[in-house]
Short mmCIF file of C-alpha atoms in Angstrom, two decimals:
data_model
loop_
_atom_site.label_atom_id
_atom_site.label_comp_id
_atom_site.label_asym_id
_atom_site.label_seq_id
_atom_site.Cartn_x
_atom_site.Cartn_y
_atom_site.Cartn_z
CA UNK A 22 0.14 -0.18 -0.13
CA UNK A 23 2.93 2.34 0.66
CA UNK A 24 3.84 2.30 -3.13
CA UNK A 25 0.25 2.75 -4.22
CA UNK A 26 0.10 5.84 -2.09
CA UNK A 27 3.29 7.14 -3.37
CA UNK A 28 1.87 6.68 -6.94
CA UNK A 29 -1.37 8.19 -5.87
CA UNK A 30 0.40 11.21 -4.29
CA UNK A 31 2.80 11.59 -7.21
CA UNK A 32 -0.22 12.02 -9.62
CA UNK A 33 -1.09 15.09 -7.60
CA UNK A 34 2.51 16.34 -7.46
CA UNK A 35 2.89 15.37 -3.76
CA UNK A 36 4.93 12.96 -1.79
CA UNK A 37 4.54 11.32 1.57
CA UNK A 38 7.93 12.98 2.69
CA UNK A 39 6.42 16.41 1.75
CA UNK A 40 3.14 15.75 3.40
CA UNK A 41 5.03 14.40 6.82
CA UNK A 42 7.41 17.60 6.61
CA UNK A 43 4.30 19.92 6.30
CA UNK A 44 2.53 18.17 9.11
CA UNK A 45 5.45 18.74 11.53
CA UNK A 46 5.80 22.34 10.51
CA UNK A 47 2.08 22.96 11.12
CA UNK A 48 2.45 21.34 14.50
CA UNK A 49 5.53 23.47 15.16
CA UNK A 50 3.27 26.50 14.18
CA UNK A 51 0.46 25.41 16.49
CA UNK A 52 2.99 25.20 19.48
CA UNK A 53 4.47 28.61 18.71
CA UNK A 54 1.03 30.20 18.64
CA UNK A 55 0.18 28.41 22.01
CA UNK A 56 3.34 29.99 23.29
CA UNK A 57 2.61 33.35 21.83
CA UNK A 58 5.43 33.26 19.66
CA UNK A 59 5.69 33.78 15.91
CA UNK A 60 5.44 30.81 13.70
CA UNK A 61 8.54 29.21 12.45
CA UNK A 62 9.66 29.66 8.97
CA UNK A 63 8.49 27.05 6.37
CA UNK A 64 10.82 23.97 5.82
CA UNK A 65 13.48 24.33 3.23
CA UNK A 66 12.53 22.44 0.09
CA UNK A 67 8.84 22.87 0.54
CA UNK A 68 7.17 25.12 -1.98
CA UNK A 69 4.10 26.86 -0.18
CA UNK A 70 3.11 28.65 -3.13
CA UNK A 71 2.86 25.39 -5.16
CA UNK A 72 0.74 23.75 -2.41
CA UNK A 73 -1.60 26.97 -2.07
CA UNK A 74 -1.97 26.82 -6.07
CA UNK A 75 -2.72 23.20 -5.99
CA UNK A 76 -5.05 23.85 -3.20
CA UNK A 77 -6.91 26.81 -5.29
CA UNK A 78 -7.06 24.52 -8.50
CA UNK A 79 -8.70 21.64 -6.40
CA UNK A 80 -11.26 24.05 -5.08
CA UNK A 81 -12.01 25.45 -8.38
CA UNK A 82 -12.43 21.98 -10.06
CA UNK A 83 -16.01 21.42 -10.99
CA UNK A 84 -15.77 17.51 -10.79
CA UNK A 85 -13.51 17.03 -8.06
CA UNK A 86 -11.00 15.26 -10.52
CA UNK A 87 -8.06 17.68 -9.42
CA UNK A 88 -8.48 17.22 -5.84
CA UNK A 89 -5.64 15.45 -4.13
CA UNK A 90 -6.37 12.25 -2.12
CA UNK A 91 -8.23 12.69 1.07
CA UNK A 92 -7.71 10.21 3.85
CA UNK A 93 -11.00 11.44 5.35
CA UNK A 94 -12.99 10.62 2.21
CA UNK A 95 -11.02 7.37 1.68
CA UNK A 96 -11.95 6.10 5.18
CA UNK A 97 -15.59 7.11 4.98
CA UNK A 98 -15.97 5.51 1.54
CA UNK A 99 -18.65 2.78 1.12
CA UNK A 100 -16.88 -0.57 1.75
CA UNK A 101 -17.15 -3.20 -0.91
CA UNK A 102 -19.13 -5.88 0.68
CA UNK A 103 -20.37 -7.90 -2.29
CA UNK A 104 -18.93 -10.10 -4.92
CA UNK A 105 -18.67 -9.64 -8.61
CA UNK A 106 -20.64 -12.59 -9.23
CA UNK A 107 -23.53 -14.14 -7.45
CA UNK A 108 -22.88 -17.73 -8.76
CA UNK A 109 -26.16 -18.09 -10.57
CA UNK A 110 -25.25 -16.15 -13.66
CA UNK A 111 -26.01 -18.19 -16.95
CA UNK A 112 -22.37 -18.01 -17.99
CA UNK A 113 -21.44 -20.22 -15.09
CA UNK A 114 -23.75 -23.01 -16.43
CA UNK A 115 -20.82 -23.50 -18.95
CA UNK A 116 -18.04 -25.99 -17.46
CA UNK A 117 -15.29 -23.99 -19.33
CA UNK A 118 -16.33 -20.72 -17.60
CA UNK A 119 -16.61 -22.34 -14.15
CA UNK A 120 -13.23 -23.89 -14.58
CA UNK A 121 -11.77 -20.77 -15.81
CA UNK A 122 -12.99 -18.81 -12.85
CA UNK A 123 -12.06 -21.56 -10.30
CA UNK A 124 -8.42 -21.46 -11.80
CA UNK A 125 -8.20 -17.64 -11.88
CA UNK A 126 -9.39 -17.55 -8.02
CA UNK A 127 -6.91 -20.36 -7.30
CA UNK A 128 -4.02 -18.72 -9.12
CA UNK A 129 -4.61 -15.26 -7.75
CA UNK A 130 -4.95 -16.56 -4.20
CA UNK A 131 -1.73 -18.44 -4.56
CA UNK A 132 0.13 -15.50 -5.97
CA UNK A 133 -1.31 -13.08 -3.14
CA UNK A 134 -0.09 -15.73 -0.56
CA UNK A 135 3.21 -16.07 -2.19
CA UNK A 136 3.59 -12.37 -2.27
CA UNK A 137 3.32 -12.09 1.59
CA UNK A 138 7.15 -12.54 1.63
CA UNK A 139 7.80 -10.03 -1.22
CA UNK A 140 10.11 -8.13 0.94
CA UNK A 141 12.51 -11.13 1.11
CA UNK A 142 12.55 -11.66 -2.59
CA UNK A 143 15.83 -10.93 -4.45
CA UNK A 144 15.52 -8.35 -7.19
CA UNK A 145 15.05 -10.72 -10.04
CA UNK A 146 12.37 -12.51 -7.73
CA UNK A 147 10.61 -9.19 -7.13
CA UNK A 148 10.40 -8.36 -10.92
CA UNK A 149 9.27 -12.05 -11.95
CA UNK A 150 6.48 -11.72 -9.28
CA UNK A 151 5.29 -8.31 -10.82
CA UNK A 152 5.16 -10.03 -14.00
CA UNK A 153 2.76 -12.56 -12.70
CA UNK A 154 0.83 -10.05 -10.95
CA UNK A 155 0.41 -8.28 -14.36
CA UNK A 156 -0.53 -11.52 -16.18
CA UNK A 157 -3.28 -12.34 -13.55
CA UNK A 158 -4.75 -8.73 -13.83
CA UNK A 159 -4.94 -9.10 -17.65
CA UNK A 160 -6.73 -12.59 -17.16
CA UNK A 161 -9.17 -10.94 -14.59
CA UNK A 162 -9.61 -8.16 -17.09
CA UNK A 163 -10.77 -10.51 -20.00
CA UNK A 164 -13.00 -12.36 -17.62
CA UNK A 165 -14.54 -9.27 -16.14
CA UNK A 166 -15.05 -7.93 -19.87
CA UNK A 167 -16.88 -11.03 -21.11
CA UNK A 168 -19.37 -10.81 -18.08
CA UNK A 169 -19.56 -7.27 -18.59
CA UNK A 170 -20.52 -7.68 -22.41
CA UNK A 171 -23.14 -10.22 -21.40
CA UNK A 172 -24.64 -8.00 -18.70
CA UNK A 173 -23.80 -10.48 -16.05
CA UNK A 174 -21.66 -8.55 -13.56
CA UNK A 175 -23.37 -7.96 -10.15
CA UNK A 176 -24.30 -4.51 -10.50
CA UNK A 177 -24.39 -3.84 -6.54
CA UNK A 178 -20.53 -4.77 -6.88
CA UNK A 179 -20.26 -2.28 -9.77
CA UNK A 180 -21.94 0.60 -7.86
CA UNK A 181 -19.88 -0.15 -4.50
CA UNK A 182 -16.58 -0.26 -6.62
CA UNK A 183 -17.37 2.99 -8.32
CA UNK A 184 -18.36 4.54 -5.15
CA UNK A 185 -15.18 3.54 -3.44
CA UNK A 186 -12.89 4.86 -6.21
CA UNK A 187 -14.96 8.23 -6.39
CA UNK A 188 -13.99 8.60 -2.74
CA UNK A 189 -10.31 8.85 -3.97
CA UNK A 190 -11.20 10.96 -6.88
CA UNK A 191 -10.56 8.02 -9.43
CA UNK A 192 -12.22 6.30 -12.22
CA UNK A 193 -11.86 2.60 -13.19
CA UNK A 194 -9.29 3.69 -15.83
CA UNK A 195 -7.52 6.00 -13.37
CA UNK A 196 -7.17 3.25 -10.91
CA UNK A 197 -5.77 0.80 -13.53
CA UNK A 198 -3.29 3.61 -14.50
CA UNK A 199 -2.48 3.91 -10.78
CA UNK A 200 -1.88 0.21 -10.43
CA UNK A 201 0.38 0.27 -13.53
CA UNK A 202 2.42 3.22 -11.97
CA UNK A 203 2.65 1.38 -8.72
CA UNK A 204 4.22 -1.61 -10.34
CA UNK A 205 6.49 0.67 -12.26
CA UNK A 206 7.82 2.06 -9.10
CA UNK A 207 8.22 -1.45 -7.56
CA UNK A 208 9.95 -2.45 -10.67
CA UNK A 209 12.33 0.54 -10.47
CA UNK A 210 13.09 -0.19 -6.92
CA UNK A 211 13.99 -3.77 -7.93
CA UNK A 212 16.34 -2.44 -10.65
CA UNK A 213 17.88 -0.17 -7.91
CA UNK A 214 18.61 -3.18 -5.71
CA UNK A 215 19.92 -5.07 -8.64
CA UNK A 216 22.39 -1.94 -9.28
CA UNK A 217 21.03 -1.47 -12.88
CA UNK A 218 19.52 1.88 -12.14
#
């Protein structure tokens, strides 16, 4: 999640380091005010004017698309409590479809469980793992696209997913782009570990 957050913040020209620095400075300002002292100067490397301009653009945005991520809205977002399929869709009457779905679930779960020790992988293992994640995402995309074309995706699931993504000012395509960027950051980190970057 740290890399996902890093990629999401970068989309808005922010970094977690900048946010942490600003939060420390803001608390120092509050302490100074409480002691009846002038606030300290802003930290070096933090562009207050840039942040003010970003806030102004976010407020002026009609659709909210320019707004940076909000932890409050993400925490308050509707949770996804349903599944994409109910199991009684006509497509599941086909043995081929049912077997493909079971294989996808099994492969995905196996990959997630394997990834629990991602931090211990060597750089080439990390890259290979990310390749496998990309492959499973492509398989899910194809599977979901078929069900969507057939009109057999659980609409409650679709609504909950859209609501959750909207809480982060994202569309489905934005989220896919964010995942790609996150995987790219993770690949770059693995390449740095290898000493090739």
